[in-house]
JSON list of C-alpha atoms in Angstrom, two decimals:
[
{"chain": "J", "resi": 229, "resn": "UNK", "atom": "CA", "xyz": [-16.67, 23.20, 3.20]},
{"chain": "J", "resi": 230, "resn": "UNK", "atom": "CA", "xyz": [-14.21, 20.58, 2.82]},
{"chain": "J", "resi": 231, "resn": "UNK", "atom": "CA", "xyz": [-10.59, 20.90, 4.47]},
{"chain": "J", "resi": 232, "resn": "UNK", "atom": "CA", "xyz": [-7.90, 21.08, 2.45]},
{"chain": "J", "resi": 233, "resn": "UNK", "atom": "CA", "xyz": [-6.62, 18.06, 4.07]},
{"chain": "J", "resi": 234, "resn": "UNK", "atom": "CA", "xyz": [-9.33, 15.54, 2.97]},
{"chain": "J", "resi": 235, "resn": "UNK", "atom": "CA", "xyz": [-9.24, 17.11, -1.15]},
{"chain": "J", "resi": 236, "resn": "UNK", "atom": "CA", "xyz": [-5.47, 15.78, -0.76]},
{"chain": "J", "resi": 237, "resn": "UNK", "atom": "CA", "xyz": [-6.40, 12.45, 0.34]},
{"chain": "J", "resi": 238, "resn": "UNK", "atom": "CA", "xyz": [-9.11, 12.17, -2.24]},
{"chain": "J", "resi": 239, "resn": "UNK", "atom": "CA", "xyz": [-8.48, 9.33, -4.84]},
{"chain": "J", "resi": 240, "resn": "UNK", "atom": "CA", "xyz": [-8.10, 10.89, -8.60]},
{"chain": "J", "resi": 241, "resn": "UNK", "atom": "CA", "xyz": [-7.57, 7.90, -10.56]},
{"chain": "J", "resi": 242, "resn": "UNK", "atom": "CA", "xyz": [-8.33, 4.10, -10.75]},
{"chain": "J", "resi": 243, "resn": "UNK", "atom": "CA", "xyz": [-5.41, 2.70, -9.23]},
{"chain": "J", "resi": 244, "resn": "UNK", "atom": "CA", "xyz": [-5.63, 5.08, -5.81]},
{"chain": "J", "resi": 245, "resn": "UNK", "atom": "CA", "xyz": [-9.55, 4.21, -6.15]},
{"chain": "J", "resi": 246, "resn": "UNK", "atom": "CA", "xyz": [-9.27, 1.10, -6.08]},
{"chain": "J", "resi": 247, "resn": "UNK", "atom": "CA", "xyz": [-6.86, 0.88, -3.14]},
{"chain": "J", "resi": 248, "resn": "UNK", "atom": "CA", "xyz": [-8.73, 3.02, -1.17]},
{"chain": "J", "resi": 249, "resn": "UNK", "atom": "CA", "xyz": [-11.72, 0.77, -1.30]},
{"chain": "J", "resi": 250, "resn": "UNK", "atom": "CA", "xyz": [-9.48, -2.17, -0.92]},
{"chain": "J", "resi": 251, "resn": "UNK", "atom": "CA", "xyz": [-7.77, -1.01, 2.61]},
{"chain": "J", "resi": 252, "resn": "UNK", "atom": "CA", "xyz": [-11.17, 0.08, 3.30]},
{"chain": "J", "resi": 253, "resn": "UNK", "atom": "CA", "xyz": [-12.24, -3.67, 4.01]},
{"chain": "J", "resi": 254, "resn": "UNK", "atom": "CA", "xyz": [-12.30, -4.28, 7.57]},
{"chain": "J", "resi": 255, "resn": "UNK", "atom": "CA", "xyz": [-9.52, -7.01, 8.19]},
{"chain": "J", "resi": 256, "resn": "UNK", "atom": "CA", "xyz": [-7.04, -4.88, 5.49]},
{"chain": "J", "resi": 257, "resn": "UNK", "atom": "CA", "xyz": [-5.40, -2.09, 7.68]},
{"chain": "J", "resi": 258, "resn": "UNK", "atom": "CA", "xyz": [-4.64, -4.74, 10.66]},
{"chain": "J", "resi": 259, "resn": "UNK", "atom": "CA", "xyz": [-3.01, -7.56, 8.01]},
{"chain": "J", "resi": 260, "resn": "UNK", "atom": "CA", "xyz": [-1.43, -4.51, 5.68]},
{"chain": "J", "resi": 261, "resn": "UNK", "atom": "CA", "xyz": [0.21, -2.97, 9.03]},
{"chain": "J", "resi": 262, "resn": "UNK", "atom": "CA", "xyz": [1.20, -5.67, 10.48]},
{"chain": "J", "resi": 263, "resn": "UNK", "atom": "CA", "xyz": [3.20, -6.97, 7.25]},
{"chain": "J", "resi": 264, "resn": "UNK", "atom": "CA", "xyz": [4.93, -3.51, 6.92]},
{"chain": "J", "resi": 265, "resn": "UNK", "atom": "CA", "xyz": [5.73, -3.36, 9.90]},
{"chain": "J", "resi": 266, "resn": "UNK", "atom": "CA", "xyz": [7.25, -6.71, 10.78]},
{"chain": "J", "resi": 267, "resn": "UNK", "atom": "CA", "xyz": [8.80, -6.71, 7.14]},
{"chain": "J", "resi": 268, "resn": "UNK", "atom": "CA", "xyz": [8.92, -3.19, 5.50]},
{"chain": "J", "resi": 269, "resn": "UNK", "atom": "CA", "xyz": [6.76, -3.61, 3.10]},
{"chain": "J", "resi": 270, "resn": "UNK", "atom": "CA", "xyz": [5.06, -0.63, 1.61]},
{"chain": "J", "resi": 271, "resn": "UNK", "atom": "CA", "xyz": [1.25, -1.01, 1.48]},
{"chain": "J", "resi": 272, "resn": "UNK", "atom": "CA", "xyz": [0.65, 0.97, -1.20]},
{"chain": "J", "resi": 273, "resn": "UNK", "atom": "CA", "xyz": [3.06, -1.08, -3.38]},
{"chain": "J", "resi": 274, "resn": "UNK", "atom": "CA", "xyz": [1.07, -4.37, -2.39]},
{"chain": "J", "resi": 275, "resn": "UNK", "atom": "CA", "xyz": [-2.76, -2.66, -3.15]},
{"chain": "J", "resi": 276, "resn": "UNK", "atom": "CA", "xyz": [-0.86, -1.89, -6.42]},
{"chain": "J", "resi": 277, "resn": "UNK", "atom": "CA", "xyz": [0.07, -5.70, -6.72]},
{"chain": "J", "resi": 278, "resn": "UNK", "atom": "CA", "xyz": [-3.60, -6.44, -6.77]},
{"chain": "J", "resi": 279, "resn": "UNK", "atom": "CA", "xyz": [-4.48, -3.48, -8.77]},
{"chain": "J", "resi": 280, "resn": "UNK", "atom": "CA", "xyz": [-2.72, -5.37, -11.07]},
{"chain": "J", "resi": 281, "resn": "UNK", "atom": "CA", "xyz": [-4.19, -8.27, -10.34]},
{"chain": "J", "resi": 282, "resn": "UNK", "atom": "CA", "xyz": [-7.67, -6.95, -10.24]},
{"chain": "J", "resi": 283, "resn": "UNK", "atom": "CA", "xyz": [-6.84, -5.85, -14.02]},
{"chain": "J", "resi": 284, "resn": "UNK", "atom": "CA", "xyz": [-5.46, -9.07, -15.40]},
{"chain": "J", "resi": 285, "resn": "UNK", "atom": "CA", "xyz": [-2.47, -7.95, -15.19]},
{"chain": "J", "resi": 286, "resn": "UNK", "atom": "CA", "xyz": [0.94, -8.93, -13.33]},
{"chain": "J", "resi": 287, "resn": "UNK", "atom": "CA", "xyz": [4.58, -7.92, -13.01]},
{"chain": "J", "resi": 288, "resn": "UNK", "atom": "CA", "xyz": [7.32, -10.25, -13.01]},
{"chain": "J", "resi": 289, "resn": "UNK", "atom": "CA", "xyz": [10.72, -9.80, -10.55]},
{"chain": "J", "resi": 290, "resn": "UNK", "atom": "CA", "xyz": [11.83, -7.05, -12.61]},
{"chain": "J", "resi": 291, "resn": "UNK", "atom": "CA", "xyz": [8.58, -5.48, -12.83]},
{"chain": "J", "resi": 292, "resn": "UNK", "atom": "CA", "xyz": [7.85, -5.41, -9.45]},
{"chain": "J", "resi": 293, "resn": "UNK", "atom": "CA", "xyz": [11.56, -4.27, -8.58]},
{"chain": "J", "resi": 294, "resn": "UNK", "atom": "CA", "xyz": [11.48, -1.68, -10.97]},
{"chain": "J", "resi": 295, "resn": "UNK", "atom": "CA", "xyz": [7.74, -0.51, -9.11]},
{"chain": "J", "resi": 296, "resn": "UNK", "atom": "CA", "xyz": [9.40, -0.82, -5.59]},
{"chain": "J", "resi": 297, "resn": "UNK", "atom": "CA", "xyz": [12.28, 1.78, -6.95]},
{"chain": "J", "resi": 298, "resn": "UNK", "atom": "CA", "xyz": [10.02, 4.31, -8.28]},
{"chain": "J", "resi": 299, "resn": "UNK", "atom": "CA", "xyz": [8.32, 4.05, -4.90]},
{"chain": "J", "resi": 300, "resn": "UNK", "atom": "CA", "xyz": [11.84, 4.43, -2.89]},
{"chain": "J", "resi": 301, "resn": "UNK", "atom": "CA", "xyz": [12.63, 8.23, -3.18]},
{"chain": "J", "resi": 302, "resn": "UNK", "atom": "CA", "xyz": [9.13, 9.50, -1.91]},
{"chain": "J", "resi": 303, "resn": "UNK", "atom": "CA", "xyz": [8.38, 6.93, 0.45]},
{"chain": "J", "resi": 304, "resn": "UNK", "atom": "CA", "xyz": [12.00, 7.16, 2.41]},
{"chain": "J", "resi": 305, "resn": "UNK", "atom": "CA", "xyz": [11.57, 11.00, 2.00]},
{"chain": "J", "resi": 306, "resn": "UNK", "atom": "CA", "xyz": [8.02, 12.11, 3.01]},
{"chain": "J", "resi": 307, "resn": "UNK", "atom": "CA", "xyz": [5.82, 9.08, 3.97]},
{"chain": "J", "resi": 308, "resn": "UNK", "atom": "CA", "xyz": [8.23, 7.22, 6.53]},
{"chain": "J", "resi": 309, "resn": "UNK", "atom": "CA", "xyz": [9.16, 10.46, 8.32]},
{"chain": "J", "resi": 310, "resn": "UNK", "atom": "CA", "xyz": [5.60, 11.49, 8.23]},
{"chain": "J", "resi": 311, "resn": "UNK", "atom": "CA", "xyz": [4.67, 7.72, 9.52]},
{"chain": "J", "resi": 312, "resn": "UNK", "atom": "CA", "xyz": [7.49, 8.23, 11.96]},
{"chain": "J", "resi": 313, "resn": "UNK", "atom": "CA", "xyz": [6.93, 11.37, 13.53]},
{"chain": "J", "resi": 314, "resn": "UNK", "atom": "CA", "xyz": [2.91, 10.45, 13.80]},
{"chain": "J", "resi": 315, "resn": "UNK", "atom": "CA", "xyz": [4.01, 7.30, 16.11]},
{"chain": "J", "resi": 316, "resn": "UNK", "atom": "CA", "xyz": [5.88, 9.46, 18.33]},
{"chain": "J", "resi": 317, "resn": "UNK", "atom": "CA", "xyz": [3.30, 11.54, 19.02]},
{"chain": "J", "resi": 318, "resn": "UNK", "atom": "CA", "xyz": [0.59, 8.90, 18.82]},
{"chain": "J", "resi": 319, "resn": "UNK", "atom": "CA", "xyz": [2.81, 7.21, 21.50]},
{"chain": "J", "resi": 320, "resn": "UNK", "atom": "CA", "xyz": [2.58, 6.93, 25.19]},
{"chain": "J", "resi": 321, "resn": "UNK", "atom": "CA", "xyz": [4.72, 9.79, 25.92]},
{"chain": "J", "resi": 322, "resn": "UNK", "atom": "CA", "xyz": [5.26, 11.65, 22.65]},
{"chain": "J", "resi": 323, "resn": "UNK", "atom": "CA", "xyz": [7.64, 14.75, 22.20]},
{"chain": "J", "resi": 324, "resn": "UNK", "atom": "CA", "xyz": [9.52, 13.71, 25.40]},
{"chain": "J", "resi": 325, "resn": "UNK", "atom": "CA", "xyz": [6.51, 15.38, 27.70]},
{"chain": "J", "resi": 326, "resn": "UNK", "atom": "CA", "xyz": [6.99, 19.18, 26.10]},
{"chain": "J", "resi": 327, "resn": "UNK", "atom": "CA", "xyz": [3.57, 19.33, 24.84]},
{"chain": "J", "resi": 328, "resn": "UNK", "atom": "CA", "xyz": [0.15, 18.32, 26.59]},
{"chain": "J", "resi": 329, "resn": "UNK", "atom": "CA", "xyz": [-0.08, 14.32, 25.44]},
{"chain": "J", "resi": 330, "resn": "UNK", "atom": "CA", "xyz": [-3.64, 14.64, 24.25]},
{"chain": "J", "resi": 331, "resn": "UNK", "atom": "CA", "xyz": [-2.30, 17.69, 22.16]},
{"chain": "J", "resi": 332, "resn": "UNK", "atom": "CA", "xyz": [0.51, 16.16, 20.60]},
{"chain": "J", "resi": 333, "resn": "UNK", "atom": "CA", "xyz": [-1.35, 13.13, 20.07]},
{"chain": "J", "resi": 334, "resn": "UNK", "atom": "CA", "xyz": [-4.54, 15.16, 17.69]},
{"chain": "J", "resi": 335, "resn": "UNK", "atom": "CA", "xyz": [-1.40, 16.53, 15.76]},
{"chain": "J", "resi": 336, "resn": "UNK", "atom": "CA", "xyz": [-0.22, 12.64, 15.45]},
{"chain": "J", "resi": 337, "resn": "UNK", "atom": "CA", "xyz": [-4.05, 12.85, 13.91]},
{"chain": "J", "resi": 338, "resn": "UNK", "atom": "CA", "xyz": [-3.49, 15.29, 11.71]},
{"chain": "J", "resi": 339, "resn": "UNK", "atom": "CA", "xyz": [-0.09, 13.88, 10.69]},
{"chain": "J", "resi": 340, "resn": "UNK", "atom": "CA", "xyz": [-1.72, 10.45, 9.69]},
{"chain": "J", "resi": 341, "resn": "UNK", "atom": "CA", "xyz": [-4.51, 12.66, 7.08]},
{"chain": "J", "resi": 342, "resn": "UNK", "atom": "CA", "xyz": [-0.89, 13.91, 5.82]},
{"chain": "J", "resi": 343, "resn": "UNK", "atom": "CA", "xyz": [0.58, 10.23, 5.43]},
{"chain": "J", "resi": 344, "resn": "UNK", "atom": "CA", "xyz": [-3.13, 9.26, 3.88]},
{"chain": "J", "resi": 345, "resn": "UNK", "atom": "CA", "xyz": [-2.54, 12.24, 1.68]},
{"chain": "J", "resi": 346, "resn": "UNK", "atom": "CA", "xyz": [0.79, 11.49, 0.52]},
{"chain": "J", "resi": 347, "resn": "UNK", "atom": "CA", "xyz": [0.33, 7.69, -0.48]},
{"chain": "J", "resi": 348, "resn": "UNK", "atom": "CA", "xyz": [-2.62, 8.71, -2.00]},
{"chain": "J", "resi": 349, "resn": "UNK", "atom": "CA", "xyz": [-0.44, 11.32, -4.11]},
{"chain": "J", "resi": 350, "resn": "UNK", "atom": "CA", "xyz": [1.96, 8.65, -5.02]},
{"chain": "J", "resi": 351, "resn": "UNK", "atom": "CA", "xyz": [-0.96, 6.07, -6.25]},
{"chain": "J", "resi": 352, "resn": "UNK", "atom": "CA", "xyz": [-2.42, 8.53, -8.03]},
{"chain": "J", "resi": 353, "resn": "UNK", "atom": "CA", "xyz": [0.86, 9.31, -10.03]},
{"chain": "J", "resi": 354, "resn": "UNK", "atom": "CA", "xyz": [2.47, 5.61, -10.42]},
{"chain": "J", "resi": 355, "resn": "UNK", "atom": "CA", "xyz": [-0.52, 4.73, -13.44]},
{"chain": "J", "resi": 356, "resn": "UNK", "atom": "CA", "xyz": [1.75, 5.03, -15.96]},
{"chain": "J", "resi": 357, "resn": "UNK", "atom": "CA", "xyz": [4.96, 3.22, -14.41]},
{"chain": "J", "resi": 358, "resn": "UNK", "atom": "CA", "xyz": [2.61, 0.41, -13.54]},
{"chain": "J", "resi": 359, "resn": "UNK", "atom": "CA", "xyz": [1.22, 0.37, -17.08]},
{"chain": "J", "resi": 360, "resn": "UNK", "atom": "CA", "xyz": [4.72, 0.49, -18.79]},
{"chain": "J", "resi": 361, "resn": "UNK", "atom": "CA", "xyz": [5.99, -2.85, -16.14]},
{"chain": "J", "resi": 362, "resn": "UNK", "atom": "CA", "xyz": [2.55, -4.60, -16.06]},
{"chain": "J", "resi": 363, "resn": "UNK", "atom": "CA", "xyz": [1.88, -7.56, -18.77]},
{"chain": "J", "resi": 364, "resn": "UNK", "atom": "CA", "xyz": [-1.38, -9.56, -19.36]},
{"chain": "J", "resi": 365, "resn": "UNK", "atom": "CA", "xyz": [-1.95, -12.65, -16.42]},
{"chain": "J", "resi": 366, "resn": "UNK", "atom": "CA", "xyz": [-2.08, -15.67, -17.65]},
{"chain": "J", "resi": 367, "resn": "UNK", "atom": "CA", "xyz": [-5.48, -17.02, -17.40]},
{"chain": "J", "resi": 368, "resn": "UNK", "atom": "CA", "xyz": [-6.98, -13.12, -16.85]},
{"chain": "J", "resi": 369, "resn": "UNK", "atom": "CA", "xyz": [-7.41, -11.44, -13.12]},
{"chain": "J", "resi": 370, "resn": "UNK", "atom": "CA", "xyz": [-6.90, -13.26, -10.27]},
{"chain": "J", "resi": 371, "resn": "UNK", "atom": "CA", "xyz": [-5.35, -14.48, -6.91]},
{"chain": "J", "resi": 372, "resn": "UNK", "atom": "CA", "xyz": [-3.14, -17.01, -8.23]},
{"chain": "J", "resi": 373, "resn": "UNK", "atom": "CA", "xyz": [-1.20, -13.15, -10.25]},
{"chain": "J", "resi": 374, "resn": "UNK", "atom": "CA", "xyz": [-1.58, -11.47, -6.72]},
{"chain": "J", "resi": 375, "resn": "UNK", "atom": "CA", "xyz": [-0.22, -14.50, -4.81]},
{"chain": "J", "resi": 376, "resn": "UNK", "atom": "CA", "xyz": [2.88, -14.67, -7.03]},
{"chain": "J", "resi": 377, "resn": "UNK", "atom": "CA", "xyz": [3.50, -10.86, -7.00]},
{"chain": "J", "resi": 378, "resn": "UNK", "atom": "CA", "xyz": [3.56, -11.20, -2.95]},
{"chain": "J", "resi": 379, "resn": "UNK", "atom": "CA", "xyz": [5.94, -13.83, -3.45]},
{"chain": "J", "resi": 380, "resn": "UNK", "atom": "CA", "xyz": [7.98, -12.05, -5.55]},
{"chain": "J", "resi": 381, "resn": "UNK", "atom": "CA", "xyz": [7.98, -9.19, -3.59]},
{"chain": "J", "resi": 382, "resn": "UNK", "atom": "CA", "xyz": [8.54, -11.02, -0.03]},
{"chain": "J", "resi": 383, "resn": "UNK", "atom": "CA", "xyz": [11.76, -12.47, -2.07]},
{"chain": "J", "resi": 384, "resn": "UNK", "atom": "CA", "xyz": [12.82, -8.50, -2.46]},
{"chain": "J", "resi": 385, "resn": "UNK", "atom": "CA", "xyz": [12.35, -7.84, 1.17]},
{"chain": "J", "resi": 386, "resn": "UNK", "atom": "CA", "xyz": [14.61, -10.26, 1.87]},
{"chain": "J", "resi": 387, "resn": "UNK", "atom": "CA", "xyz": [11.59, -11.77, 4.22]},
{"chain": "J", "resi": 388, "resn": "UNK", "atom": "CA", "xyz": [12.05, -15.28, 5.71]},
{"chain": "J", "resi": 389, "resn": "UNK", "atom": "CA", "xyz": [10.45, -17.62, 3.48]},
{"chain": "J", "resi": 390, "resn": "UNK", "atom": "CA", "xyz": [8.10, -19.69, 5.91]},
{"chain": "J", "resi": 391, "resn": "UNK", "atom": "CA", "xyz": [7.10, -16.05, 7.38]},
{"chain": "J", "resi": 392, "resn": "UNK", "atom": "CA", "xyz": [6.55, -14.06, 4.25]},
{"chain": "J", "resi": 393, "resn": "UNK", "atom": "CA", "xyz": [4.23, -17.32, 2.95]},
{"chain": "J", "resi": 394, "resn": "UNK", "atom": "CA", "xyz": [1.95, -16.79, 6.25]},
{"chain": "J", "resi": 395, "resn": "UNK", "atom": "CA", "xyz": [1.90, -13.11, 5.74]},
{"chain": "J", "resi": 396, "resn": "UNK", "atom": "CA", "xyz": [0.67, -13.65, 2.13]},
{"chain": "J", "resi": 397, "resn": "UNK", "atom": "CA", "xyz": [-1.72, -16.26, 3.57]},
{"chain": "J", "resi": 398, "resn": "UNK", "atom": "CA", "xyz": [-3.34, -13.68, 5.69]},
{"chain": "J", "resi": 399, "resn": "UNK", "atom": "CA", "xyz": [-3.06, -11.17, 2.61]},
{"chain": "J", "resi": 400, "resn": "UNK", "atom": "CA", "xyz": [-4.77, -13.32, 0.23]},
{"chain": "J", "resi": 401, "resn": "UNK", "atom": "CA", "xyz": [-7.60, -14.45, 2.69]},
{"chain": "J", "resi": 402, "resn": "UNK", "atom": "CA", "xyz": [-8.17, -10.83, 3.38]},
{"chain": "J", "resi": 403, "resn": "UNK", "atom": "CA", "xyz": [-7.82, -8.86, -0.32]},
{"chain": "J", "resi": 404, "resn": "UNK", "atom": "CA", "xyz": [-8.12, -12.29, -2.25]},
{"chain": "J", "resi": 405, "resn": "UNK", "atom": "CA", "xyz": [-12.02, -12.43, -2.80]},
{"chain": "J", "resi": 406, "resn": "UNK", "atom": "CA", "xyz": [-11.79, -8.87, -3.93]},
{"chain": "J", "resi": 407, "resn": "UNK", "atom": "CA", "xyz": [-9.95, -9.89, -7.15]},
{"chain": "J", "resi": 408, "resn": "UNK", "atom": "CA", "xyz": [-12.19, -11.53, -8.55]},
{"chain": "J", "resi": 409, "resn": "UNK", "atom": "CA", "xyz": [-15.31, -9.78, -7.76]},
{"chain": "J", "resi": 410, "resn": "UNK", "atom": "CA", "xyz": [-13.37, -6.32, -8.54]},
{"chain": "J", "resi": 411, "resn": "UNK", "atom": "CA", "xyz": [-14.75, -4.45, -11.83]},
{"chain": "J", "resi": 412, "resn": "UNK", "atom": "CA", "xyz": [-12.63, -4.26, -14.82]},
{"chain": "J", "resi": 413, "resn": "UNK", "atom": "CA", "xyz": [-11.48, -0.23, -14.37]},
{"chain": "J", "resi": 414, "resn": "UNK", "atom": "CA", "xyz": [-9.26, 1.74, -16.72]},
{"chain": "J", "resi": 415, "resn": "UNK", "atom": "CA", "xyz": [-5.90, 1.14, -16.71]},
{"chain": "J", "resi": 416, "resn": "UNK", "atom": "CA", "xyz": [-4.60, 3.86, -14.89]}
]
């Protein structure tokens, strides 16, 4: 019988499909991490950039502003402090020493299937924002849409320019390919 836990993190539409299998390629977790966590980005908002792109479609600076704020409330309330609390007690001394380490650190386990769970919840429900911002790419799916959503985006982070273009290097060269070979899904 399945646990509660993995029906929450299970995928219900296209868009959270499709970013599941995308993070699910081996070099995406260590290039998606790393650019959230050197520039805040939110990885689910960036597998929803090439959603998009996947789809022929793109957002332009308002589009992918106006997707970043509809993100904002859950992701500052529930999925940071979940992220948050799982890296303290993932850490090397988690909970200041109160609990047993190795204890603290399979609840940091169980917090992460609740962080899973809770991006998943917000792909699954951001279809029809993303449908009401996104707009046919010029010239159908593809990298060159994805590459200028990351740039657009990198410009709302407020990232340094020459950094954000290696981080969307590194992006493209790992999600890139995946465009183009992605199958035309509903629009969620």
């Amino acid at each position: 019988m399945p646990s509660p836990a993995t029906d929450l993190t299970a995928p219900r539409t296209p868009i959270a499909a499709h970013a599941h299998a995308v993070y699910a390629r081996p070099c995406a977790a260590p290039v998606c991490l790393a650019v959230q966590d050197r520039f805040g980005a939110d990885v689910p908002l960036i597998l929803m950039l090439h959603y998009a792109a996947a789809t022929g479609r793109q957002l332009d600076r308002h589009g992918v502003a106006a997707l970043d704020d509809a993100l904002a409330g859950w992701r500052a309330q529930v999925v940071r402090p979940l992220r948050a609390l799982r890296r303290q007690l993932r850490g090397p001394a988690p909970a200041g020493g109160a609990v047993d380490a190795g204890r603290a650190r399979a609840i940091g386990d169980h917090l992460l299937v609740a962080e899973i769970a809770a991006e998943t919840a917000l792909l699954d429900a951001i279809g029809p924002t993303l449908n009401t911002l996104a707009r046919p790419a010029e010239g159908g799916k593809g990298r060159a849409s994805f590459a200028g959503m990351l740039q657009i985006y990198g410009r709302l982070l407020a990232a340094p320019q020459a950094d954000w273009t290696d981080a969307t290097e590194r992006l493209l060269a790992c999600l890139g390919p995946l465009i183009d070979r992605a199958p035309d899904e509903d629009q969620a």
